[in-house]
XYZ file of C-alpha atoms in Angstrom:
342
model
C 56.751 8.698 252.742
C 55.888 5.035 253.328
C 58.617 2.431 253.371
C 56.726 0.263 250.870
C 56.297 0.974 247.193
C 53.195 -0.038 245.304
C 54.399 0.678 241.727
C 57.524 0.980 239.615
C 57.135 4.674 238.746
C 59.764 7.166 239.780
C 57.188 9.216 241.696
C 56.411 6.347 244.081
C 59.853 6.061 245.638
C 61.481 6.780 248.979
C 64.513 8.943 249.547
C 67.190 7.244 251.622
C 69.877 9.527 253.076
C 73.394 8.364 252.363
C 74.070 7.979 256.096
C 71.422 5.238 256.328
C 72.562 3.222 253.315
C 75.510 1.789 255.182
C 73.205 0.387 257.867
C 71.183 -1.667 255.345
C 72.091 -5.249 254.597
C 73.961 -5.484 251.278
C 72.795 -7.784 248.474
C 74.906 -8.715 245.451
C 74.568 -6.423 242.405
C 75.992 -8.846 239.918
C 73.766 -11.909 240.204
C 70.012 -12.353 239.771
C 68.177 -13.660 242.827
C 66.145 -16.314 241.040
C 68.373 -17.560 238.219
C 71.808 -16.770 239.587
C 72.805 -15.389 236.176
C 74.864 -12.277 235.741
C 72.879 -9.103 235.192
C 73.521 -7.487 231.806
C 71.579 -4.209 232.156
C 73.815 -1.123 232.299
C 71.404 0.423 234.786
C 72.986 -1.611 237.589
C 76.167 0.414 237.131
C 74.291 3.234 238.847
C 72.433 1.291 241.563
C 73.234 -0.834 244.609
C 70.779 -3.568 245.514
C 69.774 -3.623 249.188
C 67.291 -5.641 251.224
C 64.951 -3.472 253.309
C 62.185 -4.985 255.432
C 62.431 -8.190 253.465
C 62.143 -6.476 250.082
C 64.829 -5.870 247.473
C 65.431 -2.202 246.736
C 67.688 -0.481 244.212
C 69.568 2.465 245.761
C 70.793 5.148 243.359
C 74.540 5.575 243.740
C 74.225 9.273 242.886
C 71.272 10.646 244.873
C 70.420 7.757 247.226
C 66.879 7.411 245.974
C 65.291 4.029 246.643
C 63.388 2.174 243.886
C 61.988 -1.305 243.449
C 64.883 -3.679 242.765
C 63.388 -7.168 242.627
C 64.130 -9.501 239.749
C 60.515 -9.316 238.539
C 60.402 -5.508 238.523
C 62.507 -5.062 235.407
C 64.923 -2.190 234.757
C 62.845 0.289 232.733
C 62.160 2.465 235.764
C 65.856 2.306 236.693
C 66.967 3.521 233.261
C 64.410 6.317 233.440
C 65.745 7.463 236.786
C 69.350 7.371 235.548
C 68.391 9.784 232.748
C 66.542 12.132 235.124
C 68.713 11.923 238.251
C 69.526 15.549 239.160
C 72.695 14.646 241.065
C 74.064 12.672 238.097
C 73.212 15.549 235.739
C 75.119 17.934 238.008
C 78.099 15.569 238.072
C 78.136 15.288 234.278
C 77.886 19.065 233.941
C 80.794 19.554 236.345
C 82.902 16.894 234.585
C 82.002 16.902 230.867
C 84.804 14.426 230.123
C 82.890 11.747 232.009
C 79.848 12.107 229.756
C 79.142 9.125 227.516
C 80.624 9.828 224.100
C 78.940 9.004 220.811
C 81.119 8.338 217.746
C 80.821 11.237 215.313
C 82.429 11.781 211.946
C 82.293 15.294 210.540
C 81.015 15.574 206.983
C 82.254 19.002 205.764
C 80.129 18.879 202.609
C 76.943 18.147 204.552
C 77.798 20.891 207.062
C 78.198 23.429 204.244
C 74.889 22.358 202.685
C 73.062 22.755 205.994
C 74.710 26.149 206.531
C 73.541 27.340 203.100
C 70.032 26.005 203.729
C 69.881 27.817 207.074
C 70.895 31.135 205.500
C 68.286 30.784 202.752
C 65.512 29.589 205.056
C 65.897 32.381 207.610
C 67.118 35.062 205.151
C 70.343 35.638 207.048
C 73.007 37.856 205.452
C 75.863 36.022 203.768
C 78.304 37.989 205.899
C 77.212 36.157 209.058
C 79.736 33.385 208.324
C 82.494 35.956 208.826
C 81.149 37.309 212.123
C 83.496 36.516 215.000
C 80.658 35.492 217.321
C 79.266 32.957 214.850
C 82.734 31.565 214.163
C 83.426 31.106 217.892
C 80.033 29.467 218.431
C 80.590 27.067 215.526
C 84.062 26.140 216.766
C 82.628 25.090 220.129
C 80.249 22.691 218.349
C 82.905 21.226 216.076
C 86.463 22.617 216.327
C 87.559 20.705 213.206
C 85.046 22.399 210.891
C 86.710 24.965 208.655
C 84.381 27.970 208.389
C 83.725 29.104 204.831
C 83.716 32.631 203.456
C 80.708 34.568 202.197
C 81.780 33.928 198.596
C 81.856 30.181 199.197
C 78.423 30.338 200.814
C 77.117 32.242 197.792
C 78.559 29.547 195.540
C 76.959 26.801 197.645
C 73.583 28.553 197.505
C 73.758 28.867 193.727
C 74.661 25.165 193.404
C 71.714 24.308 195.627
C 69.456 26.535 193.501
C 70.594 24.880 190.261
C 70.029 21.421 191.743
C 66.494 22.321 192.864
C 65.811 23.940 189.502
C 66.824 20.765 187.716
C 64.518 18.714 189.972
C 61.649 21.049 189.128
C 62.455 20.818 185.411
C 62.385 17.027 185.514
C 59.135 17.083 187.462
C 57.518 19.297 184.818
C 58.807 17.111 182.008
C 57.427 13.949 183.619
C 54.050 15.530 184.335
C 51.386 14.429 181.890
C 48.825 16.974 183.088
C 48.207 20.500 181.952
C 49.980 23.322 183.786
C 48.264 26.431 185.153
C 50.294 29.638 185.157
C 49.894 32.560 187.562
C 51.747 35.789 186.892
C 51.824 39.209 188.493
C 53.769 42.432 188.217
C 54.845 44.469 191.219
C 57.112 47.434 191.819
C 59.783 47.591 194.507
C 59.294 50.835 196.417
C 62.966 51.384 197.235
C 64.132 50.658 193.683
C 61.173 51.910 191.687
C 61.607 48.946 189.364
C 59.060 46.458 188.129
C 59.400 42.688 188.517
C 57.376 39.793 187.139
C 56.797 36.600 189.115
C 55.603 33.464 187.321
C 54.235 30.539 189.338
C 53.148 27.150 188.031
C 50.497 24.793 189.410
C 50.105 21.200 188.272
C 49.024 17.746 189.432
C 51.419 14.808 189.244
C 50.611 11.197 188.409
C 49.769 10.514 192.073
C 47.229 13.352 192.117
C 49.358 15.563 194.325
C 49.095 19.311 193.722
C 52.416 21.092 193.183
C 53.247 24.769 192.858
C 56.609 26.274 192.052
C 57.973 29.715 191.241
C 59.501 29.422 187.791
C 60.670 32.957 187.232
C 61.260 36.185 189.100
C 62.825 38.742 186.833
C 63.175 42.462 186.220
C 60.973 43.900 183.460
C 62.166 47.221 182.019
C 59.742 50.060 181.437
C 57.333 50.624 179.889
C 55.244 47.757 181.246
C 53.077 47.499 178.190
C 51.733 44.366 176.496
C 54.854 43.628 174.349
C 57.170 43.902 177.390
C 54.961 41.634 179.503
C 54.678 39.131 176.644
C 58.459 38.981 176.199
C 59.007 38.319 179.926
C 56.335 35.609 180.085
C 57.297 33.960 176.812
C 60.974 33.750 177.775
C 59.949 31.944 180.957
C 57.770 29.452 179.070
C 60.496 28.785 176.513
C 63.141 28.283 179.189
C 61.063 25.643 180.962
C 59.706 24.173 177.699
C 56.075 24.119 178.803
C 54.502 26.101 175.962
C 52.409 23.130 174.836
C 51.238 22.206 178.355
C 49.548 25.434 179.435
C 45.956 25.168 180.590
C 45.245 28.658 181.965
C 47.061 31.914 182.681
C 45.782 33.831 185.712
C 46.422 37.587 185.637
C 44.983 40.703 187.206
C 42.511 42.911 185.387
C 44.734 45.641 183.978
C 44.319 46.478 180.296
C 47.959 45.612 179.505
C 47.344 42.000 180.540
C 44.259 41.772 178.312
C 46.326 42.914 175.348
C 49.192 40.614 176.317
C 46.898 37.537 176.258
C 45.797 38.390 172.708
C 49.448 38.624 171.665
C 50.258 35.366 173.452
C 47.569 33.481 171.546
C 49.098 34.725 168.310
C 52.544 33.430 169.263
C 51.475 29.782 169.571
C 49.180 27.457 167.694
C 45.656 27.426 169.085
C 45.720 23.613 169.294
C 48.429 23.846 171.949
C 45.925 25.420 174.381
C 42.935 23.775 176.058
C 39.730 24.384 174.077
C 41.868 26.352 171.594
C 42.515 29.072 174.168
C 38.902 29.917 174.973
C 39.595 29.555 178.716
C 43.229 30.618 178.600
C 42.812 33.949 180.398
C 41.605 33.684 184.010
C 41.034 36.939 185.848
C 42.365 37.048 189.410
C 39.467 36.889 191.882
C 41.508 38.554 194.623
C 42.159 41.544 192.365
C 38.452 41.765 191.498
C 37.531 41.770 195.202
C 40.171 44.421 195.811
C 38.620 46.646 193.150
C 35.153 46.134 194.667
C 36.400 47.114 198.121
C 38.105 50.203 196.739
C 34.891 51.262 195.019
C 32.974 50.764 198.259
C 35.505 52.738 200.287
C 35.357 55.585 197.803
C 31.704 56.129 198.773
C 32.544 56.569 202.454
C 35.974 58.026 201.835
C 35.144 61.484 203.278
C 33.760 59.977 206.506
C 36.800 57.754 206.905
C 39.116 60.730 206.452
C 37.275 62.727 209.132
C 37.451 59.836 211.595
C 41.163 59.432 210.969
C 41.738 63.149 211.479
C 39.881 62.998 214.797
C 41.860 60.002 216.000
C 45.105 61.691 214.996
C 44.112 64.832 216.933
C 43.000 63.187 220.206
C 45.954 60.797 220.278
C 48.412 63.576 219.486
C 49.302 64.375 223.115
C 48.762 62.669 226.505
C 46.710 65.678 227.684
C 44.241 65.329 224.809
C 43.981 61.595 225.426
C 43.116 62.160 229.106
C 40.573 64.843 228.194
C 38.904 62.475 225.726
C 38.580 59.762 228.401
C 37.226 62.237 230.967
C 34.613 63.477 228.496
C 33.545 59.917 227.707
C 33.091 59.165 231.437
C 31.093 62.349 232.021
C 28.770 61.510 229.116
C 28.386 57.926 230.336
C 29.755 56.463 227.118
C 31.141 52.973 227.826
C 34.417 52.022 226.187
C 36.739 49.076 226.642
C 39.371 49.602 223.943
C 41.907 52.283 223.133
C 41.722 54.119 219.825
C 44.789 54.150 217.590
C 45.558 55.238 214.057
C 46.362 52.488 211.530
C 48.926 53.635 209.043
C-alpha cells in the first residue's frame, strides 16, 4: 500500500511491522502539536504518535497499524480502530481481567420478573429453573443471583398476570367508547373438553385500537345456549362491561343464536346500541369456511381418488421411480414432487 493516506477511514491505512516502528522518529504522545496542551482523549492510550515522511501518524500499540495522527484529524477514527483491533480483542479474550469493567448492581426482583416474562413469552416449562444446565449458565452471568424454584416462578407469573389484569380493568373503566366482544368455543383434542375464549376490542380516547383476551375458561357439557350464556355473562359481570357492549361476534351455530336471544333478555335493551338490533354479528371467517366446505363436498369424490393415487405411488421408492419413468416416456413435463397433505 502507499505510504500516504488520503482519508481518515480505517480501510485507508498502512500496516507497519513492529520491527520498523523503532526506526521511526518518535513524537510526544502527551502534547498537541499546535496548542501544546495535554491530550485528553483515551484513544491515545492505545497509540504512539510517530513522524513518517514529514507527516504525523498514529501507530497502534497492539497491531502496529498506522493511521492519520495529526492534530486536525481528530480521534474518531482512532476510537473506531481501538474497538475493532483484532489483536486487542485477542488480548482481552486471553486476559478477561484486563477488560474495562462497568459498574453493575444486581436487582434480584427485576431479574425474577424478566425470568418470568421469558418463560411466559417462549412457553418454557416452569421446571427449567431447576435444570442444572440452566443454573450453571445463569451463575456464569451473575454468580450472586439466587436461582428460584418452579413454585416461586409460578407465584411470580401469577403476580404478573394479576398486575396486567388490573391494568386492563382500569383501561376498560376509563374507556368511554363501546366495546365489541368476540367469543368462540373450541374443544381440546387431548382432553375432549370445551373451552370458551372471550376477546374485547375497543378504541381509547387517543383513537388507538386495543384488543385483549378477557376470559378463557372451561365450559362443562352440554354446550347448549344456557351453558354458553352463563360462561359469557360471568365474564361480562367480572369485568363490569355489561352496559358498554356494542356487538357480540359469534359463529353460526344454532346454540349461539339461542344464546343471543337469552342474553338480550338478561339486560335492559337500552344498555345495547340501537336496543340490540345489531348486537349479534356473525363471524365472516366461519361463513367462508362453510362455503368452502360446501364447495369441496361437490368435488369430494375426485379429491379422494387423487389422494388415494398419491398415497399409492408415494408408498414405496420403487413405485415413485416407476411413476417418474412413465412420465418421461409419455413426455409429460413436471418440476415438482407430489406429496400427501395430512
